[in-house]
Backbone as CSV, one residue per row, in Angstrom:
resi,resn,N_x,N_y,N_z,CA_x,CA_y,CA_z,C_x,C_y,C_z
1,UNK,-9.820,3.014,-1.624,-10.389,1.688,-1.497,-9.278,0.690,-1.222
2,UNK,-9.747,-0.346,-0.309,-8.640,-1.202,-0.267,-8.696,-2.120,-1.140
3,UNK,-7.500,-3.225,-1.623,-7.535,-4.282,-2.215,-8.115,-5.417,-1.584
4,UNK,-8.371,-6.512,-2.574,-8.930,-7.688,-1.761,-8.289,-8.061,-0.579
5,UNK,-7.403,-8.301,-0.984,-6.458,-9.050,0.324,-5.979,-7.936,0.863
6,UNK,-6.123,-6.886,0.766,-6.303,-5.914,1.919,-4.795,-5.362,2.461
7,UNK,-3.735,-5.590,1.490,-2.830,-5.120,1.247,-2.495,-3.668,1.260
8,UNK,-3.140,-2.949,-0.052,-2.941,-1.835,-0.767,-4.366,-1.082,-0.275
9,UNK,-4.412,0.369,-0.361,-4.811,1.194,-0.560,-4.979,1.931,-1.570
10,UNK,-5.735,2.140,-2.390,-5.764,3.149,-4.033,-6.161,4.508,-3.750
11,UNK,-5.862,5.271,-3.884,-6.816,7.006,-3.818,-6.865,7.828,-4.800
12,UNK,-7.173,8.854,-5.192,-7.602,10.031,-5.864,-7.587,10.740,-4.864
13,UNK,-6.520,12.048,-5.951,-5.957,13.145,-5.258,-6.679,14.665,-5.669
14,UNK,-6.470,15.298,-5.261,-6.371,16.922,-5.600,-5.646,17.500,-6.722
15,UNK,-4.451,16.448,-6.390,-2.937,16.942,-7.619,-3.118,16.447,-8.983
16,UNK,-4.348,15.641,-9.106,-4.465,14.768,-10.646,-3.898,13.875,-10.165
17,UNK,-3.707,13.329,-9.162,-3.053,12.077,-9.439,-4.008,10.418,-9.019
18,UNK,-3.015,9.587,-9.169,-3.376,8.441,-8.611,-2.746,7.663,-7.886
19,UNK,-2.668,7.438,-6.204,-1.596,6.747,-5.354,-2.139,5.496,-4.825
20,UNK,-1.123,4.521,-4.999,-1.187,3.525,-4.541,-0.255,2.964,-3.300
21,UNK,-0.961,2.949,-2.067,-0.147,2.571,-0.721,-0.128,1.421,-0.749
22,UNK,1.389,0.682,-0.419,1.563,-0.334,0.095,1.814,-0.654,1.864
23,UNK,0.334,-1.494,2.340,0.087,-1.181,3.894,1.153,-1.841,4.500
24,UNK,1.736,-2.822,3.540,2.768,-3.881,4.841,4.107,-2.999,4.670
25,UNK,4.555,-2.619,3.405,6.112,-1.735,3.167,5.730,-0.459,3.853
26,UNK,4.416,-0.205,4.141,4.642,1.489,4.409,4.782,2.902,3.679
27,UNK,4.860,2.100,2.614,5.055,3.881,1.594,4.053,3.462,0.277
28,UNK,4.378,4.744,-0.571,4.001,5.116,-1.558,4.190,3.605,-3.011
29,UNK,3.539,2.685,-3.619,4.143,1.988,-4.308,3.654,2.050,-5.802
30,UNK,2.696,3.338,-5.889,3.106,3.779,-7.441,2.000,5.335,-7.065
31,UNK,2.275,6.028,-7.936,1.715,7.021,-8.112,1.622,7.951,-9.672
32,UNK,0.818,7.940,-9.909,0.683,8.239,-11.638,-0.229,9.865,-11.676
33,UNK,0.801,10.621,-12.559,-0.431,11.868,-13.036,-1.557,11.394,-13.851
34,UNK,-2.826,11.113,-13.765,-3.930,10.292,-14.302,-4.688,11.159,-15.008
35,UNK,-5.233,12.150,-14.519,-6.149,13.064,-15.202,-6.082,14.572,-15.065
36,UNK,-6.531,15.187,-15.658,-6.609,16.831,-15.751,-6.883,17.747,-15.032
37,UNK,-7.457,17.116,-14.248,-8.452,17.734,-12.607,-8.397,16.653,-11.818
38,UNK,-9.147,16.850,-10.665,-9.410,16.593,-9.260,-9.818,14.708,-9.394
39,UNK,-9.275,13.665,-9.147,-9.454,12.535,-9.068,-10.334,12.288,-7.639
40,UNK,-11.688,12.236,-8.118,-12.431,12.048,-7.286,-12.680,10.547,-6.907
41,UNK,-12.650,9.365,-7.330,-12.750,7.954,-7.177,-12.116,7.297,-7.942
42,UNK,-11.783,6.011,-6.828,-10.930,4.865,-7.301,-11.489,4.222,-7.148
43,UNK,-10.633,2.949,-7.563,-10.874,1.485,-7.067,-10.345,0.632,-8.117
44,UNK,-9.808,-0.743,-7.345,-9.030,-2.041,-7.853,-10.471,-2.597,-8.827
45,UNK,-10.114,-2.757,-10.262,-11.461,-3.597,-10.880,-11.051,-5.375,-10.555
46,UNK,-10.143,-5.886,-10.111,-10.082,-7.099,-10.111,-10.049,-7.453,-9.051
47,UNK,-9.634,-8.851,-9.063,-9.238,-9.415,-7.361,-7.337,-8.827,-7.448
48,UNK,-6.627,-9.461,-8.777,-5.715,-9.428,-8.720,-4.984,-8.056,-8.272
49,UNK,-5.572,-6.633,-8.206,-5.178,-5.455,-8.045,-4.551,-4.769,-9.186
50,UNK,-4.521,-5.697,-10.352,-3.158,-4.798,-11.778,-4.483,-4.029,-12.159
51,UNK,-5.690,-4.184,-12.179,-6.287,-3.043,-12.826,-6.999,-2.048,-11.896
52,UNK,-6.899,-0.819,-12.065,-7.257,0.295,-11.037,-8.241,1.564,-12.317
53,UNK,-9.500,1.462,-12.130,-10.110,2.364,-12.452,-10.525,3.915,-11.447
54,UNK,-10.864,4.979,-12.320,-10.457,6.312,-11.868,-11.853,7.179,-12.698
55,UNK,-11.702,7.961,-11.948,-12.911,8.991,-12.480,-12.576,10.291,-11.553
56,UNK,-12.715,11.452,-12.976,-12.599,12.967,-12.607,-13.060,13.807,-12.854
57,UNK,-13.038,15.123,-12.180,-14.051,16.167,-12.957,-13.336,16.813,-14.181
58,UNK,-12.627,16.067,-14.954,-12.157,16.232,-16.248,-13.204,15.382,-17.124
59,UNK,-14.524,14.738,-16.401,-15.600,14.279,-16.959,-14.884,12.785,-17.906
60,UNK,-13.993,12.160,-17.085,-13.506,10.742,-18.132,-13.505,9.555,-17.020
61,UNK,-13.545,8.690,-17.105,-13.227,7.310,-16.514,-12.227,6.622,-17.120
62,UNK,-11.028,6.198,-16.323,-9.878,5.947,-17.278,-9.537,4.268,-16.242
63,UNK,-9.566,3.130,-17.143,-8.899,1.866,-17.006,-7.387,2.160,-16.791
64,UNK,-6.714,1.598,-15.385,-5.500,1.669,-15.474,-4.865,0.466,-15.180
65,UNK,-3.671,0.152,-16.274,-3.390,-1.383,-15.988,-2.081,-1.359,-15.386
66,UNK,-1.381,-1.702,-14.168,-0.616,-1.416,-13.198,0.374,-2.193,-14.136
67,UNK,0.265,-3.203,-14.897,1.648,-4.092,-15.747,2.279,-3.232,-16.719
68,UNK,1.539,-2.544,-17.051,1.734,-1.194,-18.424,2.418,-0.085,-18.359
69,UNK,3.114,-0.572,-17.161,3.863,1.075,-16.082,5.386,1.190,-16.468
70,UNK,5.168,0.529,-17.630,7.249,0.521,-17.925,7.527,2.026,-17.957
71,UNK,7.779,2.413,-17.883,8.491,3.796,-18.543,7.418,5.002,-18.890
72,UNK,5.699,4.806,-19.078,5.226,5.409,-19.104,3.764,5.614,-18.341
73,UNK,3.185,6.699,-18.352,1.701,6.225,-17.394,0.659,6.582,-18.445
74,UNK,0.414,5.638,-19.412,-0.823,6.027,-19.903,-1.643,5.094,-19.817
75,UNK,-3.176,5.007,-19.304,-4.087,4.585,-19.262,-4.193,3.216,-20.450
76,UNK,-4.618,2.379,-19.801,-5.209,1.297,-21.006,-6.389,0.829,-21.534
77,UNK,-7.475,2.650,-21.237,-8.480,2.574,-21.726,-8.787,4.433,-21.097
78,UNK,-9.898,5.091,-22.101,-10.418,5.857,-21.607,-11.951,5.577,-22.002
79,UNK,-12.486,6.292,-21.044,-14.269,6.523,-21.390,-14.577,7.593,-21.171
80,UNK,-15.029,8.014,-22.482,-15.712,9.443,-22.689,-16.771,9.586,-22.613
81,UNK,-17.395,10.335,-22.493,-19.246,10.938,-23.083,-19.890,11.546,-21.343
82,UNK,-19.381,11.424,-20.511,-19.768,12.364,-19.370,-20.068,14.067,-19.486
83,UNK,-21.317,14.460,-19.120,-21.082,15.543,-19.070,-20.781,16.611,-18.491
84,UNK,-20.725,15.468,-16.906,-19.987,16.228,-15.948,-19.149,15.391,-14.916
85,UNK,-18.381,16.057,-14.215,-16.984,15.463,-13.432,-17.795,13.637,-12.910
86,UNK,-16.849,12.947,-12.904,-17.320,11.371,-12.701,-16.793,11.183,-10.981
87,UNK,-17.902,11.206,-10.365,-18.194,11.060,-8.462,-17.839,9.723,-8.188
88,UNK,-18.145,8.877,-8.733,-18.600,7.871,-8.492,-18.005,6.461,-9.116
89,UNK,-17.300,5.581,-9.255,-16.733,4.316,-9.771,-17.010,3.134,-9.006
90,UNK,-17.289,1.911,-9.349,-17.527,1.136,-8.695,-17.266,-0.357,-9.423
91,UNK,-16.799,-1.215,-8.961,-16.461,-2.517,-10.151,-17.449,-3.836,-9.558
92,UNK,-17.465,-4.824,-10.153,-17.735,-5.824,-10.215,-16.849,-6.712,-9.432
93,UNK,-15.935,-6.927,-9.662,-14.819,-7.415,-9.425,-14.483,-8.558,-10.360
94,UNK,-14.324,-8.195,-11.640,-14.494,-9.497,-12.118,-13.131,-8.762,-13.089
95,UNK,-12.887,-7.608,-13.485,-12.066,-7.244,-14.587,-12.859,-6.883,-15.596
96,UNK,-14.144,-6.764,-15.641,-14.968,-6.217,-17.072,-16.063,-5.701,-17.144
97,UNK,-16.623,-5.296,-15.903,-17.238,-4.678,-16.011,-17.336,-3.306,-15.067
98,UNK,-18.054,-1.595,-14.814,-17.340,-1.260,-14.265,-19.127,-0.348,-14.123
């Protein structure tokens, strides 16, 4: 998915991961091991782009807050209770709801 201003690119990988392209630099401008399996959907929950939600067939939806990236990649929220792999994410765009 792209960002508002149409900057960045977000994806879900194969590898567990989560990449974030930067379209004007050209490369890679973060990339995080996110989940356990197959990262099937992304997307920016804000306008601002620091929050990036994720869903996998590790059956979780995980809040990711791009400011929180010092030194480690852990999520700044998980959601449990799926009972099967999560297809599908979609935001508001507001930051709170998802």
């Amino acid at each position: 998915k792209f960002s508002t201003d149409g900057r960045e690119v977000v994806a879900g990988s194969s590898d567990d991961s989560i990449y974030v392209y930067d379209l004007e630099a050209n490369r890679v401008s973060l990339r995080t091991v996110a989940h356990t399996s197959d990262v099937n959907t992304v997307c920016f929950d804000d306008e601002s782009g620091n929050l990036i939600l994720s869903g996998s067939d590790d059956n979780l939806c995980k809040v990711w807050d791009r400011r929180c990236f010092i030194g480690r990649d852990n999520p700044a929220g998980v959601l449990v209770g799926h009972l099967e792999g999560v297809t599908f994410i979609d935001s508001r765009g507001d930051g709170r709801y998802l």
